[in-house]
Amino acid sequence: MLKGKHIILGISGGIAAYKSAALLRLLVKAGAEVQVIITPNGKEFITPVTLSALSGKPVISEFFTANSGEWHSHVDLGLWADLMIIAPATASTIAKMANGVADNMLITTYLSAKEHVMIAPAMDLDMWAHPSTQRNIRTLEQDGVEVISPADGELASHLVGKGRMEEPENIVKCIKAFFERNNVSEASLAGKKVMITAGPTYEKIDPVRFIGNFSSGKMGFAIAEEFAQRGADVTLVTGPVSLDVKHPRIKRISIESALEMYETAVQTAPECDVAVFAAAVADYRPETCNQTKIKREKGEAPVIKLVKNPDIAAACGKLKKDGQIFVGFALETDNELANAREKLDKKNLDIMVLNSLRDAGAGFATDTNKVTIITENSEMQFPLKSKVCVAADIVNTVQGLLTH
Ligand code: CTP
């Protein structure tokens, strides 16, 4: 899969730089040609000698080679590479990337990069959680950089928390998934119609209040982008989220309540080749919505009577015809596999994507997810990945089941 691929491995100055040697070795073993660019601080943590021995190429760090005066062209490097991965990406390197502070060879190369860029951040938990780091990460994501979220665990400071660079094996899996996504021809799903439900639903109590949930919509939006990139025409039926659709082949239908989502979905799904039910639909809604704002009255607190919402996936599953592939999600806290299989059956779906709330980094409102993809005859467990990588795994599974 990585044979002949040109990869720039950027290394910035953090303790996790020692893991970059293992990452480099795995990439080279998988057949990639790797050019290492290390920041001046990175060299305090791992020597260029080790890295050039492993990559079989001189390591680049300065703008010029000291003796010969040979200039290293960051523009040429940008053109040469199929992918740039910066691991570890320290808080400082992330900040420089987000703000275009081109004071070393790694950042100038990043600013000239035409290829896809990934970062695997590594830092102390407080630095990771700091609003400025999180702001910079959001900026990079908006700029199209793929962030391989740090893992939880013991850190160099001996504190325990989020900030450990993801293990080299898992970084390689994300890199392979990127090339897999790219290898799938642009037009491999051309002409296919796909419907996706995403986000939460809001169930009104009165004009200013509602019952909702913490769903961010990120998983559904990532799946929509993935299908569109492969040539499908996508209808994205989404509850209230703060995300924008990027691909022109995605038609967005914004709804608010489960009933609105239901009406759109049962009309759209029967016309589609694929339907993915990624929305976190509220199972119940208030029986009535007060026409005026409920006042804070003296005495007893109001009691809100709830009634059941329709099960959108199950209703569409009942209408499913041969050849259509329908995908559901199951968010479970216990007895996960058995519950997910039961939902697959009950809702008449073909694929169930299971996330367990017992797994850190999985489920709602995170940028990552850890899933098991279940079909009638198989179960595939995947490691913690960005939702973009998980979307590719889901779409690959759908493509495997589509007959033509
Ligand atoms: N779903 C749906 N409409 C609903 C409830 C769920 O379309 N009213 C879909 C979800 O989008 C998801 C799947 O059904 O794809 C499973 O959702 P989940 O909330 O895990 O299951 P429920 O059937 O609501 O079961 P429970 O909450 O009891 O676990």
Coordinates of C-alpha atoms and ligand atoms in Angstrom, one line a residue:
M1 CA 0.0 0.0 0.0
L2 CA 2.8 2.5 0.8
K3 CA 5.2 1.1 -1.9
G4 CA 6.9 4.0 -3.7
K5 CA 4.9 6.7 -1.8
H6 CA 6.9 9.8 -1.0
I7 CA 6.4 10.8 2.6
I8 CA 7.8 13.8 4.5
L9 CA 8.2 13.0 8.1
G10 CA 8.4 16.2 10.1
I11 CA 9.8 15.9 13.7
S12 CA 9.6 18.7 16.2
G13 CA 11.1 18.9 19.6
G14 CA 9.3 16.8 22.2
I15 CA 10.1 13.7 24.2
A16 CA 7.9 11.7 21.8
A17 CA 10.5 12.2 19.1
Y18 CA 12.0 8.9 20.1
K19 CA 8.8 7.2 18.8
S20 CA 9.4 8.9 15.4
A21 CA 12.3 6.5 14.8
A22 CA 9.9 3.5 15.1
L23 CA 7.4 5.3 12.9
L24 CA 10.1 6.0 10.3
R25 CA 11.1 2.3 10.4
L26 CA 7.5 1.1 9.9
L27 CA 7.0 3.5 6.9
V28 CA 10.3 2.4 5.2
K29 CA 9.5 -1.3 5.9
A30 CA 6.1 -0.7 4.2
G31 CA 7.9 0.5 1.1
A32 CA 7.6 4.3 1.4
E33 CA 10.4 6.7 0.5
V34 CA 10.7 9.0 3.5
Q35 CA 12.4 12.4 3.8
V36 CA 12.9 13.5 7.4
I37 CA 12.8 17.2 8.2
I38 CA 13.6 17.9 11.8
T39 CA 13.3 21.3 13.7
P40 CA 16.4 22.6 15.5
N41 CA 14.8 21.6 18.8
G42 CA 13.9 18.2 17.5
K43 CA 17.7 17.4 17.3
E44 CA 17.9 17.8 21.1
F45 CA 15.6 14.8 21.4
I46 CA 16.8 12.4 18.6
T47 CA 19.9 12.5 16.4
P48 CA 19.9 13.0 12.7
V49 CA 22.3 10.1 12.4
T50 CA 19.7 7.6 13.7
L51 CA 17.1 9.1 11.3
S52 CA 19.3 9.2 8.2
A53 CA 20.4 5.6 8.9
L54 CA 16.8 4.5 9.0
S55 CA 15.5 6.5 6.1
G56 CA 18.6 6.1 3.9
K57 CA 18.6 9.9 3.2
P58 CA 20.3 12.8 4.7
V59 CA 18.1 14.5 7.3
I60 CA 17.1 18.1 6.5
S61 CA 17.0 20.7 9.2
E62 CA 18.5 23.9 8.1
F63 CA 17.7 26.1 5.1
F64 CA 21.3 25.5 3.8
T65 CA 23.8 22.7 4.1
A66 CA 26.5 24.2 6.3
N67 CA 29.6 23.2 4.2
S68 CA 28.5 23.4 0.6
G69 CA 25.9 26.1 1.0
E70 CA 23.5 23.9 -0.9
W71 CA 20.0 25.4 -0.6
H72 CA 17.1 23.0 0.4
S73 CA 14.1 23.9 -1.6
H74 CA 10.9 23.6 0.5
V75 CA 9.0 24.2 -2.8
D76 CA 10.5 21.2 -4.4
L77 CA 9.9 19.1 -1.3
G78 CA 6.3 20.1 -1.4
L79 CA 6.0 19.0 -5.0
W80 CA 7.9 15.7 -4.4
A81 CA 5.7 14.5 -1.5
D82 CA 2.5 12.5 -1.6
L83 CA 1.9 13.1 2.1
M84 CA 3.4 15.1 5.0
I85 CA 3.1 13.8 8.5
I86 CA 4.4 15.8 11.5
A87 CA 5.0 13.5 14.5
P88 CA 5.4 14.6 17.1
A89 CA 3.8 18.0 16.5
T90 CA 4.5 20.1 19.6
A91 CA 2.3 22.9 20.8
S92 CA 4.9 25.4 19.4
T93 CA 5.0 23.8 16.0
I94 CA 1.2 23.6 15.9
A95 CA 1.0 27.3 16.8
K96 CA 3.5 28.2 14.1
M97 CA 1.6 26.1 11.5
A98 CA -1.7 27.7 12.4
N99 CA -0.2 31.2 12.1
G100 CA 2.3 30.8 9.3
V101 CA 5.4 31.6 11.4
A102 CA 8.0 30.3 8.9
D103 CA 11.1 30.4 11.0
N104 CA 12.4 26.9 10.3
M105 CA 12.6 24.5 7.4
L106 CA 9.7 22.3 8.7
I107 CA 7.2 25.2 8.7
T108 CA 8.4 26.6 5.3
T109 CA 7.9 23.2 3.8
Y110 CA 4.5 23.0 5.4
L111 CA 3.5 26.3 4.0
S112 CA 4.6 25.2 0.5
A113 CA 2.9 21.8 0.8
K114 CA 0.6 20.7 -2.0
E115 CA 0.1 17.3 -0.5
H116 CA -2.2 16.2 2.3
V117 CA -0.8 17.0 5.8
M118 CA -1.3 15.1 9.0
I119 CA -0.1 15.9 12.5
A120 CA 0.2 13.7 15.6
P121 CA 0.4 16.1 18.5
A122 CA 2.3 15.3 21.6
M123 CA 2.5 17.5 24.7
D124 CA 1.6 17.8 28.4
L125 CA -2.1 17.5 29.2
D126 CA -2.4 21.1 30.3
M127 CA -0.8 22.3 27.1
W128 CA -3.1 20.2 25.0
A129 CA -6.2 21.4 26.9
H130 CA -5.1 25.1 26.8
P131 CA -7.6 27.2 24.8
S132 CA -4.8 28.5 22.6
T133 CA -3.7 25.0 21.5
Q134 CA -7.3 24.0 20.9
R135 CA -7.9 27.2 18.9
N136 CA -4.8 26.4 16.8
I137 CA -5.9 22.8 16.3
R138 CA -9.3 24.1 15.1
T139 CA -7.6 26.5 12.7
L140 CA -5.5 23.7 11.3
E141 CA -8.5 21.4 10.8
Q142 CA -10.3 24.3 9.0
D143 CA -7.1 24.5 6.8
G144 CA -7.6 20.8 5.9
V145 CA -4.9 19.4 8.2
E146 CA -5.8 15.9 9.5
V147 CA -5.2 15.7 13.2
I148 CA -4.4 12.3 14.7
S149 CA -5.7 13.0 18.3
P150 CA -3.3 12.3 21.1
A151 CA -4.1 9.3 23.3
D152 CA -4.7 9.2 27.0
G153 CA -1.9 7.8 29.2
E154 CA 1.2 8.5 31.3
L155 CA 3.0 11.6 30.0
A156 CA 6.7 12.6 30.1
S157 CA 5.8 14.8 33.1
H158 CA 4.5 11.6 34.8
L159 CA 1.1 13.2 34.9
V160 CA -1.7 11.0 33.4
G161 CA -4.0 12.4 30.8
K162 CA -4.5 13.3 27.1
G163 CA -1.4 14.3 25.3
R164 CA 0.6 11.2 24.4
M165 CA 1.5 10.9 20.8
E166 CA -0.5 8.2 19.1
E167 CA 1.5 4.9 18.8
P168 CA 3.5 4.6 15.6
E169 CA 1.4 1.5 14.5
N170 CA -1.8 3.5 14.7
I171 CA -0.3 6.5 12.9
V172 CA 0.7 4.1 10.1
K173 CA -2.9 2.8 10.0
C174 CA -4.1 6.4 9.5
I175 CA -1.6 7.0 6.8
K176 CA -2.6 3.8 5.0
A177 CA -6.3 4.8 5.3
F178 CA -5.4 8.1 3.7
F179 CA -3.8 6.4 0.7
E180 CA -6.7 3.9 0.6
R181 CA -9.2 6.8 0.4
N182 CA -7.1 8.4 -2.3
N183 CA -6.7 5.2 -4.3
V184 CA -10.4 4.7 -4.5
S185 CA -11.1 6.3 -7.8
E186 CA -12.9 9.7 -7.6
A187 CA -15.7 8.2 -9.6
S188 CA -16.1 4.8 -8.0
L189 CA -19.6 5.8 -6.6
A190 CA -20.6 8.0 -9.5
G191 CA -24.3 7.9 -10.1
K192 CA -25.1 6.4 -6.6
K193 CA -27.6 8.2 -4.5
V194 CA -26.9 8.4 -0.7
M195 CA -28.9 9.7 2.2
I196 CA -27.4 10.5 5.5
T197 CA -29.0 11.6 8.7
A198 CA -26.7 13.5 11.1
G199 CA -26.6 15.6 14.3
P200 CA -29.1 15.9 17.1
T201 CA -32.8 16.6 17.0
Y202 CA -34.3 19.4 19.1
E203 CA -37.8 18.7 20.6
K204 CA -39.5 21.9 21.5
I205 CA -40.9 22.4 25.0
D206 CA -41.9 26.0 24.4
P207 CA -40.7 28.8 22.0
V208 CA -37.3 29.1 23.8
R209 CA -36.6 25.6 25.3
F210 CA -36.0 22.2 23.9
I211 CA -34.9 18.7 24.7
G212 CA -31.7 17.8 22.8
N213 CA -28.4 16.0 23.1
F214 CA -24.7 16.6 22.7
S215 CA -24.3 15.2 19.1
S216 CA -21.9 17.4 17.1
G217 CA -22.9 15.9 13.7
K218 CA -19.2 15.4 12.9
M219 CA -19.5 11.7 12.1
G220 CA -22.4 12.1 9.7
F221 CA -20.8 15.1 8.0
A222 CA -17.5 13.2 7.5
I223 CA -19.4 10.3 6.0
A224 CA -21.2 12.7 3.6
E225 CA -17.9 14.2 2.5
E226 CA -16.4 10.7 1.9
F227 CA -19.3 9.5 -0.2
A228 CA -19.3 12.8 -2.2
Q229 CA -15.5 12.6 -2.8
R230 CA -16.1 9.1 -4.3
G231 CA -18.6 10.5 -6.8
A232 CA -22.0 9.9 -5.0
D233 CA -24.8 12.4 -4.9
V234 CA -25.5 12.9 -1.2
T235 CA -28.6 14.2 0.6
L236 CA -27.6 15.2 4.2
V237 CA -30.6 15.5 6.5
T238 CA -29.2 17.2 9.5
G239 CA -30.3 18.5 12.9
P240 CA -29.0 21.8 14.3
V241 CA -25.1 21.7 14.2
S242 CA -22.4 24.3 13.7
L243 CA -20.8 22.5 10.7
D244 CA -20.6 23.6 7.0
V245 CA -20.9 21.3 4.0
K246 CA -17.8 21.5 1.8
H247 CA -18.5 19.3 -1.2
P248 CA -20.7 20.6 -4.0
R249 CA -22.3 17.1 -4.4
I250 CA -23.8 17.3 -1.0
K251 CA -27.4 18.7 -0.7
R252 CA -28.1 19.7 2.8
I253 CA -31.6 19.6 4.3
S254 CA -31.7 21.2 7.7
I255 CA -34.4 20.1 10.1
E256 CA -35.0 20.6 13.8
S257 CA -37.2 17.9 15.2
A258 CA -37.3 14.1 14.9
L259 CA -40.7 14.3 13.2
E260 CA -39.2 16.6 10.5
M261 CA -36.2 14.3 10.1
Y262 CA -38.6 11.3 9.8
E263 CA -40.7 13.0 7.1
T264 CA -37.7 13.9 5.0
A265 CA -36.0 10.5 5.5
V266 CA -38.9 8.3 4.6
Q267 CA -39.4 10.2 1.4
T268 CA -35.7 10.2 0.5
A269 CA -34.3 6.8 1.5
P270 CA -36.5 4.7 -0.8
E271 CA -35.0 6.5 -3.8
C272 CA -31.4 6.0 -2.6
D273 CA -28.8 3.2 -3.1
V274 CA -27.4 3.8 0.3
A275 CA -28.8 5.3 3.6
V276 CA -26.8 6.0 6.7
F277 CA -28.6 6.8 9.9
A278 CA -25.9 8.7 11.9
A279 CA -28.3 11.1 13.7
A280 CA -28.7 11.0 17.4
V281 CA -32.5 11.2 17.3
A282 CA -34.3 12.1 20.5
D283 CA -36.3 9.0 21.4
Y284 CA -39.0 11.2 23.0
R285 CA -40.6 14.6 22.5
P286 CA -42.9 16.7 24.7
E287 CA -46.5 15.7 24.0
T288 CA -47.4 19.4 23.5
C289 CA -45.2 22.4 22.7
N290 CA -46.4 25.4 24.8
Q291 CA -47.3 28.3 22.5
T292 CA -45.9 30.8 25.0
K293 CA -42.9 30.7 27.2
I294 CA -43.5 28.7 30.4
K295 CA -43.3 31.1 33.3
R296 CA -41.4 30.3 36.5
E297 CA -44.5 30.0 38.7
K298 CA -44.6 29.7 42.4
G299 CA -45.3 26.2 43.8
E300 CA -44.8 22.9 41.9
A301 CA -42.3 22.6 39.0
P302 CA -44.1 21.7 35.7
V303 CA -44.2 18.1 34.7
I304 CA -43.6 17.6 30.9
K305 CA -45.3 14.5 29.5
L306 CA -43.2 12.8 26.8
V307 CA -44.4 10.7 23.9
K308 CA -42.3 8.4 21.7
N309 CA -40.7 9.6 18.5
P310 CA -40.8 7.4 15.4
D311 CA -37.7 5.2 14.8
I312 CA -36.5 6.7 11.6
A313 CA -33.9 3.9 10.8
A314 CA -36.5 1.2 11.5
A315 CA -39.2 3.0 9.4
C316 CA -36.8 3.3 6.4
G317 CA -35.6 -0.3 7.0
K318 CA -39.2 -1.5 6.5
L319 CA -39.2 0.2 3.1
K320 CA -35.8 -1.3 2.0
K321 CA -35.7 -3.1 -1.3
D322 CA -33.1 -5.6 -2.6
G323 CA -29.8 -4.0 -3.5
Q324 CA -30.2 -1.1 -1.1
I325 CA -27.6 -0.9 1.7
F326 CA -28.7 0.7 4.9
V327 CA -26.3 1.6 7.8
G328 CA -27.1 2.3 11.4
F329 CA -25.1 3.3 14.5
A330 CA -25.4 1.8 17.9
L331 CA -24.1 3.7 20.9
E332 CA -23.9 1.2 23.8
T333 CA -22.6 1.2 27.3
D334 CA -22.9 -2.6 28.0
N335 CA -23.5 -5.9 26.3
E336 CA -22.4 -4.0 23.2
L337 CA -22.1 -6.6 20.4
A338 CA -25.3 -8.4 21.3
N339 CA -27.3 -5.1 21.5
A340 CA -25.8 -3.9 18.2
R341 CA -26.7 -7.2 16.4
E342 CA -30.2 -7.0 17.8
K343 CA -30.6 -3.4 16.4
L344 CA -29.2 -4.6 13.0
D345 CA -32.0 -7.2 12.9
K346 CA -34.8 -5.2 14.4
K347 CA -34.3 -2.2 12.1
N348 CA -33.6 -4.4 9.0
L349 CA -30.2 -2.8 8.3
D350 CA -27.1 -4.2 6.6
I351 CA -24.3 -2.6 8.5
M352 CA -24.2 -1.5 12.1
V353 CA -21.4 0.8 13.4
L354 CA -21.0 0.2 17.1
N355 CA -19.3 2.6 19.4
S356 CA -19.0 1.8 23.1
L357 CA -19.2 4.6 25.6
R358 CA -16.7 2.6 27.6
D359 CA -14.0 3.5 25.0
A360 CA -12.3 6.9 25.7
G361 CA -12.5 9.1 22.6
A362 CA -15.5 7.3 21.1
G363 CA -19.0 8.6 20.5
F364 CA -20.5 12.1 20.8
A365 CA -18.9 15.5 20.4
T366 CA -15.3 14.2 20.0
D367 CA -13.1 14.4 16.8
T368 CA -12.3 10.7 17.1
N369 CA -14.2 7.5 17.2
K370 CA -13.4 3.8 17.9
V371 CA -15.8 1.5 16.2
T372 CA -16.7 -2.1 15.4
I373 CA -18.3 -2.5 12.0
I374 CA -20.9 -5.3 12.0
T375 CA -22.5 -7.0 9.0
E376 CA -24.6 -10.1 8.9
N377 CA -21.5 -12.3 8.5
S378 CA -18.6 -10.2 9.9
E379 CA -17.3 -8.0 12.7
M380 CA -14.4 -5.7 12.2
Q381 CA -12.8 -3.9 15.1
F382 CA -10.9 -0.7 14.4
P383 CA -8.5 1.4 16.6
L384 CA -9.2 4.9 17.7
K385 CA -9.1 7.1 14.6
S386 CA -10.2 10.6 13.5
K387 CA -13.8 10.6 12.3
V388 CA -12.6 11.3 8.8
C389 CA -10.6 8.0 8.8
V390 CA -13.6 6.2 10.4
A391 CA -15.8 7.5 7.6
A392 CA -13.5 6.0 5.0
D393 CA -13.7 2.6 6.8
I394 CA -17.5 2.8 6.8
V395 CA -17.7 3.8 3.1
N396 CA -15.3 1.0 2.2
T397 CA -17.6 -1.5 3.9
V398 CA -20.6 -0.2 2.1
Q399 CA -18.8 -0.4 -1.2
G400 CA -17.9 -4.0 -0.4
L401 CA -21.6 -4.8 -0.1
L402 CA -22.9 -2.9 -3.1
T403 CA -23.4 -5.3 -5.9
H404 CA -22.9 -2.9 -8.8
Ligands
CTP1 N1 -32.5 5.9 15.2 C1 -33.4 6.5 14.4 N2 -34.5 7.1 15.0 C2 -34.7 7.0 16.3 C3 -33.8 6.4 17.1 C4 -32.7 5.8 16.6 O1 -33.2 6.6 13.2 N3 -35.9 7.5 16.8 C5 -31.3 5.3 14.6 C6 -30.0 6.0 14.9 O2 -29.7 7.0 14.0 C7 -29.0 4.9 14.9 C8 -29.8 3.7 15.3 O3 -31.2 4.0 15.1 O4 -28.5 4.6 13.6 C9 -29.6 3.2 16.7 O5 -29.8 4.3 17.6 P1 -29.7 4.1 19.2 O6 -30.1 5.4 19.8 O7 -28.4 3.4 19.5 O8 -30.8 3.0 19.4 P2 -32.3 3.0 19.9 O9 -33.1 2.2 18.9 O10 -32.8 4.4 20.2 O11 -32.1 2.1 21.2 P3 -31.6 2.5 22.7 O12 -31.6 4.0 22.8 O13 -32.7 1.9 23.5 O14 -30.3 1.9 22.9

